[in-house]
Tab-separated table of C-alpha atoms and ligand atoms in Angstrom:
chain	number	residue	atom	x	y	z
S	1	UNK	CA	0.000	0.000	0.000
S	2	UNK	CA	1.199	3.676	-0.917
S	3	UNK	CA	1.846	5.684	2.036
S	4	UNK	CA	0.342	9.094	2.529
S	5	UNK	CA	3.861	11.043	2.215
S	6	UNK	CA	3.970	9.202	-1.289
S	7	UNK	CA	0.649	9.961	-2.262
S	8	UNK	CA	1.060	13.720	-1.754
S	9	UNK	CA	4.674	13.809	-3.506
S	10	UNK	CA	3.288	12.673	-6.261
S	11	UNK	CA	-0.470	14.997	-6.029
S	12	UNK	CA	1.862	17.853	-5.379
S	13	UNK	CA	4.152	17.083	-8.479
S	14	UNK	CA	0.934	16.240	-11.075
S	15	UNK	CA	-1.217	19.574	-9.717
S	16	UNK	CA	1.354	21.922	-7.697
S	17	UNK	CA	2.142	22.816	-4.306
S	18	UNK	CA	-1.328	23.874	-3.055
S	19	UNK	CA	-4.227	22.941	-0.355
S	20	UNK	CA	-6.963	24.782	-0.804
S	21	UNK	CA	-9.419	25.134	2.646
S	22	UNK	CA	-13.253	24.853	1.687
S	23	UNK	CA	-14.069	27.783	5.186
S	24	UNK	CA	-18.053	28.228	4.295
S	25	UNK	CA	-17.862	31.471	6.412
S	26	UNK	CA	-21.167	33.378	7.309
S	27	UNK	CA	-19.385	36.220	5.153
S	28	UNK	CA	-18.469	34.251	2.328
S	29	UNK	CA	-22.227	32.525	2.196
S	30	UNK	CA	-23.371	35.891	1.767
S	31	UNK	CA	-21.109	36.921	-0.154
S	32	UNK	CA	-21.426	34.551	-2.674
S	33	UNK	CA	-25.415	34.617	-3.006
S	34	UNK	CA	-26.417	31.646	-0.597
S	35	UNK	CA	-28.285	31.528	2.305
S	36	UNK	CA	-26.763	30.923	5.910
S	37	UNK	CA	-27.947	27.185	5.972
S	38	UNK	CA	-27.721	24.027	5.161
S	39	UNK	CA	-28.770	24.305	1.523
S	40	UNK	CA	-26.520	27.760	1.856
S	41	UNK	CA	-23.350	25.251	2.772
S	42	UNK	CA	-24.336	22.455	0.424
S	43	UNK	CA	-24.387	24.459	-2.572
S	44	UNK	CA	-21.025	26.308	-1.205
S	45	UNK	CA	-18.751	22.938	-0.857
S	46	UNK	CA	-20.592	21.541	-4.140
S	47	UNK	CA	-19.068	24.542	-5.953
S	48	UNK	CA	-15.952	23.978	-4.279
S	49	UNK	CA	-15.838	20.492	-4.933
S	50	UNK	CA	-16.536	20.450	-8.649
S	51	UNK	CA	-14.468	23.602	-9.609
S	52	UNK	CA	-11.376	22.556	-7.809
S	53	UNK	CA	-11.731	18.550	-7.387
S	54	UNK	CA	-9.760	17.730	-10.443
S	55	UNK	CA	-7.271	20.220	-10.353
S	56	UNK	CA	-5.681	21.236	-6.784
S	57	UNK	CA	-3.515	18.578	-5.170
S	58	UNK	CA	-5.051	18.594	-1.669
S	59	UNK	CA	-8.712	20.312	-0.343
S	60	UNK	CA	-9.026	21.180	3.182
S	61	UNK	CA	-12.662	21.435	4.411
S	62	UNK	CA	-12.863	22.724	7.776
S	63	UNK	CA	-14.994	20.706	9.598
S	64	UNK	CA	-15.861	23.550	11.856
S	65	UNK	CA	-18.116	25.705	9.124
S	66	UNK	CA	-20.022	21.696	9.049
S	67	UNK	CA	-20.764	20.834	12.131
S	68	UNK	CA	-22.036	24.234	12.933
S	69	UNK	CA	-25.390	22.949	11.097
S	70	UNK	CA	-25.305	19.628	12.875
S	71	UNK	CA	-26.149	16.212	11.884
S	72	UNK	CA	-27.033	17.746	8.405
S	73	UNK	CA	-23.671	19.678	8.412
S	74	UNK	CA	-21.881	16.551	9.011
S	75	UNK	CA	-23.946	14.706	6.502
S	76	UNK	CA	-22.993	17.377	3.688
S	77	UNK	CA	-19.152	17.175	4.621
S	78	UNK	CA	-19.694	13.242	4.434
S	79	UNK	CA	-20.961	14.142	0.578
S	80	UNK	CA	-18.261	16.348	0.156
S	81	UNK	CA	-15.515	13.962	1.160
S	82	UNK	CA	-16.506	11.712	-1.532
S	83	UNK	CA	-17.263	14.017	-4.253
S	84	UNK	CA	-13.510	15.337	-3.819
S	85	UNK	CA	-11.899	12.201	-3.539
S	86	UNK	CA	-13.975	11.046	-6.758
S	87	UNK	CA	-12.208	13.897	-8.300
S	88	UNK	CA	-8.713	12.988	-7.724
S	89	UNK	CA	-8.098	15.816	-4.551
S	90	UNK	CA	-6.329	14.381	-1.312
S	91	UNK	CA	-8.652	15.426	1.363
S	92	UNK	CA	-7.090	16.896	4.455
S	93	UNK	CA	-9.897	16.948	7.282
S	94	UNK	CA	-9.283	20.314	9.527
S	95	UNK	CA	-10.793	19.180	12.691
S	96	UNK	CA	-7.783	19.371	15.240
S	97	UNK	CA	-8.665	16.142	16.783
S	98	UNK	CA	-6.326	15.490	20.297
S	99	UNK	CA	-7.166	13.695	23.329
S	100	UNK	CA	-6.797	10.905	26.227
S	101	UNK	CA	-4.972	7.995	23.472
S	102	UNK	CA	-8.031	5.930	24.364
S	103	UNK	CA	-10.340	8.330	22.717
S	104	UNK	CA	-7.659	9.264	20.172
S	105	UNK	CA	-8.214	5.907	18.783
S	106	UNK	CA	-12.368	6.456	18.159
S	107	UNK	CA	-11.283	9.668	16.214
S	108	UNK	CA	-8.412	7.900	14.122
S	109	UNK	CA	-11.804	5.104	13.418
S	110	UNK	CA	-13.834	8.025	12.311
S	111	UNK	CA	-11.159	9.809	9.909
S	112	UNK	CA	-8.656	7.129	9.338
S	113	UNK	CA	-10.174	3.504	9.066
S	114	UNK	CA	-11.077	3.000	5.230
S	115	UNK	CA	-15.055	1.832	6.221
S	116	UNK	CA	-15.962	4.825	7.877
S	117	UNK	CA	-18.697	7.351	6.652
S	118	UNK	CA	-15.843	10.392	7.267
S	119	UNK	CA	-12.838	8.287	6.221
S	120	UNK	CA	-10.316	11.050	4.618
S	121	UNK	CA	-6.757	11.277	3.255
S	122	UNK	CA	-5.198	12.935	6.301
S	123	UNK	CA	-6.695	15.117	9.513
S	124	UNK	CA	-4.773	17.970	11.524
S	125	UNK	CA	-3.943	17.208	15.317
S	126	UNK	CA	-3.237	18.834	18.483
S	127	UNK	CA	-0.365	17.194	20.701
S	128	UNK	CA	-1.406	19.159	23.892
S	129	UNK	CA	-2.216	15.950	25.292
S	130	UNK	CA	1.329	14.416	24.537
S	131	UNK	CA	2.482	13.883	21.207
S	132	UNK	CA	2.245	9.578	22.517
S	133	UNK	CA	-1.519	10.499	23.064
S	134	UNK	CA	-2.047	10.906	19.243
S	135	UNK	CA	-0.394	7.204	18.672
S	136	UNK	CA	-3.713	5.491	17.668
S	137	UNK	CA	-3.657	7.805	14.608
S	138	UNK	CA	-0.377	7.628	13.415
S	139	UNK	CA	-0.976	3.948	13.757
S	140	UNK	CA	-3.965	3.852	11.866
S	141	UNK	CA	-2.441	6.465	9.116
S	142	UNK	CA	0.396	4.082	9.387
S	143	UNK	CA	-2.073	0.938	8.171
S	144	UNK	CA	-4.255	2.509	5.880
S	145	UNK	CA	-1.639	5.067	4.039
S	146	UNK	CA	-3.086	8.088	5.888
S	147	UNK	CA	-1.827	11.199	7.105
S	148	UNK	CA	-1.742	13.276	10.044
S	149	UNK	CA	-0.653	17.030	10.586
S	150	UNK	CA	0.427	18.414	13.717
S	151	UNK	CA	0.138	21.305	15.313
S	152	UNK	CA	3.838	22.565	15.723
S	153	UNK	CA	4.028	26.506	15.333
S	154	UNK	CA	0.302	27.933	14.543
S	155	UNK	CA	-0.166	31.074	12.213
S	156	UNK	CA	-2.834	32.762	15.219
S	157	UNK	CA	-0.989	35.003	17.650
S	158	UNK	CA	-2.403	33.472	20.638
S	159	UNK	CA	-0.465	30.474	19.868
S	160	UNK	CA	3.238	31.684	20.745
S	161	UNK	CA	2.088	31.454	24.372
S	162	UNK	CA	2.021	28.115	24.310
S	163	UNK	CA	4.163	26.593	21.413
S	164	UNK	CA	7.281	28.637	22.436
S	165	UNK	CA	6.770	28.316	26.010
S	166	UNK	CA	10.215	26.526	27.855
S	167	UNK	CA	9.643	22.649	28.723
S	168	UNK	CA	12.019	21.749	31.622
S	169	UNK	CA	14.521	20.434	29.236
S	170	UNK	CA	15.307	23.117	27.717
S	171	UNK	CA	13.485	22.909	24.304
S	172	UNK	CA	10.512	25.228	23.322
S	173	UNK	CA	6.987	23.020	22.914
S	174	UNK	CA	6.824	23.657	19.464
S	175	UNK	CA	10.839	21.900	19.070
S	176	UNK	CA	9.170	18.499	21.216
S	177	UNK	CA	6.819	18.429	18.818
S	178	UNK	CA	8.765	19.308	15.743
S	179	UNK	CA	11.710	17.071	17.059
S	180	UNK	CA	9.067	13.488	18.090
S	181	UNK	CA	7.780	14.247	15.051
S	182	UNK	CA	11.071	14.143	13.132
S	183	UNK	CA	11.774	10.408	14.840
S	184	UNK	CA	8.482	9.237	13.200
S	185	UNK	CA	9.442	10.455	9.520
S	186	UNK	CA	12.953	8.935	9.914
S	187	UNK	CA	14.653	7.471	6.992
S	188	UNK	CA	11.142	7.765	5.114
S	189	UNK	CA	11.159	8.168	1.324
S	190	UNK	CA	10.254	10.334	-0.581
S	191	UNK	CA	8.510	11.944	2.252
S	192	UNK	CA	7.038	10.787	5.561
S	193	UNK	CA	3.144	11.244	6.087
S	194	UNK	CA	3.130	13.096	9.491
S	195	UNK	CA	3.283	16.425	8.737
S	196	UNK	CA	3.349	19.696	10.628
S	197	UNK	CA	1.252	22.606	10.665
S	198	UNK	CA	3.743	25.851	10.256
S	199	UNK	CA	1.684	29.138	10.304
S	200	UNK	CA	3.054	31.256	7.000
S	201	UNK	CA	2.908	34.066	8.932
S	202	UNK	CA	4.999	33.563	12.024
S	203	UNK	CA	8.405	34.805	10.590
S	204	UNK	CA	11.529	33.481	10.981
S	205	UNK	CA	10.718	30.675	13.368
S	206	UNK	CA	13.910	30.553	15.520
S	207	UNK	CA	13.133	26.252	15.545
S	208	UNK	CA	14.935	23.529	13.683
S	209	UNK	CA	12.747	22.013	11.018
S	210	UNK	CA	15.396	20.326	8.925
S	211	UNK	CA	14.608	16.877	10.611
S	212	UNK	CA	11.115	16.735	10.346
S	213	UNK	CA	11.494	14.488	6.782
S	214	UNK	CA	7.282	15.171	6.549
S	215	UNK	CA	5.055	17.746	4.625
S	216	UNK	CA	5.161	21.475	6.307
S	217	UNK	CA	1.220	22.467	6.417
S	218	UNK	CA	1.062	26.647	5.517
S	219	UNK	CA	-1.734	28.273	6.845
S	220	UNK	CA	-2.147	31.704	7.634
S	221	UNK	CA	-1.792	32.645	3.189
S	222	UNK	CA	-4.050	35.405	2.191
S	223	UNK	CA	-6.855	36.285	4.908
S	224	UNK	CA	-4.284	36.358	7.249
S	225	UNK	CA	-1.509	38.411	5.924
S	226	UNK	CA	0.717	36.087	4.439
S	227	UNK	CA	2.138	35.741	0.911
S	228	UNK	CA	3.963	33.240	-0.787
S	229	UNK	CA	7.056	35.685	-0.524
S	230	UNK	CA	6.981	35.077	3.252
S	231	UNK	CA	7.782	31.630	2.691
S	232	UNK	CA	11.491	31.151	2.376
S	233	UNK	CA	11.944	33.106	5.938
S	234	UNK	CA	9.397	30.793	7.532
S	235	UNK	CA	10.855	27.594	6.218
S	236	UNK	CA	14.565	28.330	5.323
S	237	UNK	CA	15.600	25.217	3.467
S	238	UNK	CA	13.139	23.008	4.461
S	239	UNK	CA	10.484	25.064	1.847
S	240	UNK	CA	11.089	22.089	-0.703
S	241	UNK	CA	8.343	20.308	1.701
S	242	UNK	CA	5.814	23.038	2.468
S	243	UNK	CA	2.419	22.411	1.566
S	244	UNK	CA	1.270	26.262	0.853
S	245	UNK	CA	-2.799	26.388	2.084
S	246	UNK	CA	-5.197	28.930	1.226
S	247	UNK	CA	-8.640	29.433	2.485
S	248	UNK	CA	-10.466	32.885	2.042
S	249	UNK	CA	-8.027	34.448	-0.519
S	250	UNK	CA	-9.134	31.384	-3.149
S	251	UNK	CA	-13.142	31.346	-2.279
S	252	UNK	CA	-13.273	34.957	-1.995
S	253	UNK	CA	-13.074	34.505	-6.136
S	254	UNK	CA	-16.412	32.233	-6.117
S	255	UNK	CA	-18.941	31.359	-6.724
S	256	UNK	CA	-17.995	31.521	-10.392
S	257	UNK	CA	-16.308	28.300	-11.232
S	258	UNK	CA	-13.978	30.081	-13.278
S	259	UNK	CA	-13.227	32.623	-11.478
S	260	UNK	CA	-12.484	30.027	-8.418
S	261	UNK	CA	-10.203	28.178	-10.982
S	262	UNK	CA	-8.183	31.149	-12.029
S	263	UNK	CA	-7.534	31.793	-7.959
S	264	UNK	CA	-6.134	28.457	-7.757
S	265	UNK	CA	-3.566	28.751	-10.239
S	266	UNK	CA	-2.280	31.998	-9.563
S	267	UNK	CA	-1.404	30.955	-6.023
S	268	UNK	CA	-0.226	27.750	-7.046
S	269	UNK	CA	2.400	29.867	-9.659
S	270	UNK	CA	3.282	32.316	-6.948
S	271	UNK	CA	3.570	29.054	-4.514
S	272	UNK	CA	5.787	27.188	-7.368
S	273	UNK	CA	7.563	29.861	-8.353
S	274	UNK	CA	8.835	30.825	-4.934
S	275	UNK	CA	9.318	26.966	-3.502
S	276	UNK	CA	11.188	26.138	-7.101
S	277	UNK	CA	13.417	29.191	-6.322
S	278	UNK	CA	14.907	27.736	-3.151
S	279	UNK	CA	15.241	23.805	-4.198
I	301	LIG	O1	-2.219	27.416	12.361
I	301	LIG	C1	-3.286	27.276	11.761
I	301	LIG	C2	-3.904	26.057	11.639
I	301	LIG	C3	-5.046	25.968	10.902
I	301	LIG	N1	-5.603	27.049	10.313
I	301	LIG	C4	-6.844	26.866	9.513
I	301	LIG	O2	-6.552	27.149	8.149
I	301	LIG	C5	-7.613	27.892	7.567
I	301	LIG	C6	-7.106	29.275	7.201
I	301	LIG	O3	-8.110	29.984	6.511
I	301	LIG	P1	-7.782	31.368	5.732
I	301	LIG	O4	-9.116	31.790	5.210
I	301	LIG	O5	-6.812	31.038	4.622
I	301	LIG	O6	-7.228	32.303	6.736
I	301	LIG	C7	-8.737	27.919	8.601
I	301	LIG	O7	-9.558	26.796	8.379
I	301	LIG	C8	-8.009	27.760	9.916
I	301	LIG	O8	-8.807	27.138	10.899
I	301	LIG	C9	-4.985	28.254	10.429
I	301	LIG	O9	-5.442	29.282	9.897
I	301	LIG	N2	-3.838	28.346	11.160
């Protein structure tokens, strides 16, 4: 079986580096004609689906903007799921899953095992329960060529606080994480499949990420400030593995399939363009 960090090399070299979020805001409901509801939201990721599906390497629906409209929500993000994967995308579930390992291992059944209704490529993480406390999904990525992203250095403010806070020996949280990480993806080829998520607009990071031998999530493009030319001092020379991720800048362009087209592939030629200048 193909792993995840072999699946995505090759997505990322047959479409471009680019993950495209599918963030049904409120805002962008509105603002693309649709009502704030479920039919508002089905519509939305429909769109989504079918103008980007065949084209952009990975799609990131955030399961947030689903489950705010319940068991339908879910039900449409369910829908969605398949229709993208049908397409050809590699789905990356946002949902930022972390907890006691034995209830880790529930949520790697619901995104990881094959048979399940929300089975997806990969799903982001939190490791403020222990990185060992997310074990059940790496070992479940591990047997069904899945994926999992982990929060390492987030592209919010807040998140300094935490991630660069001292641990008693010595290393920042964010460098645990990046460095237990790094012993997962070792001697992996071409890439492993646990990933990190690396806010684009942090800066220089002051942390080692030349270990990490996994795909660098970059959130934080576009809506939040970002640009691609913020990426080399972000990632230094590990940009040849950053997985550039846009949200609001790409959807802002809908609902016009088109339009949401063209927005896609001028961020994934600025991405290119800047991550081919570094190799
Ligand atoms: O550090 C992080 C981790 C995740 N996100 C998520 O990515 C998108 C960003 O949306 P934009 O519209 O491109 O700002 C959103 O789903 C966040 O929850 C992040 O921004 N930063």
């Amino acid at each position: 079986m193909e792993t995840f960090g072999t699946r995505l090399h090759r997505a990322v070299a047959e479409r471009g580096p680019l993950c495209v979020g599918i963030d049904p805001h409120p805002g962008l409901l509105a603002r693309w004609g649709l009502p704030d509801d479920v039919d508002g939201l089905a519509r939305f990721a429909r769109t989504v689906a079918e103008a980007l599906g065949d084209r952009v390497a990975v799609i990131k629906p955030q399961s947030a903007f689903f489950e705010r409209f319940g068991s339908r929500g879910v039900a449409i993000l369910e829908s969605t799921i398949r229709q993208l994967r049908e397409a050809g995308s590699l789905v990356l579930l946002d949902v930022k899953r972390g907890d006691i390992g034995s209830t880790v291992a529930a949520y790697a059944s619901a995104y990881l095992d094959p048979s399940s209704p929300l089975y997806v490529d990969a799903v982001t993480a939190s490791p403020y329960l222990g990185v060992g406390s997310l074990a059940p999904m790496f070992e479940s990525a591990a047997a069904h060529g899945g994926g999992v992203f982990v929060l390492a250095l987030t592209s919010n403010p807040e998140g300094a606080q935490v991630q660069r806070a001292v641990t008693s020996g010595g290393r920042t949280v964010a460098q645990l994480v990046i460095d237990e990480i790094s012993q997962l993806n070792r001697g992996a080829e071409p890439l492993g499949s646990i990933g990190l998520v690396v806010g684009a607009t942090i800066g220089d990071t002051g942390h080692d990420l030349s270990r990490v031998n996994g795909p660098l999530l970059a959130p934080g493009l576009g809506a939040q400030g970002a640009t691609a030319a913020d990426l080399p001092t972000v990632f230094g020379s590990s940009l040849s593995a950053v997985l550039p991720s846009y949200s609001r800048e790409v959807l802002n362009a809908g609902p016009d399939a088109d339009a949401l087209r063209a927005a896609a592939d001028r961020a994934v030629a600025d991405c290119r363009h800047i991550l081919a200048a570094r190799h």
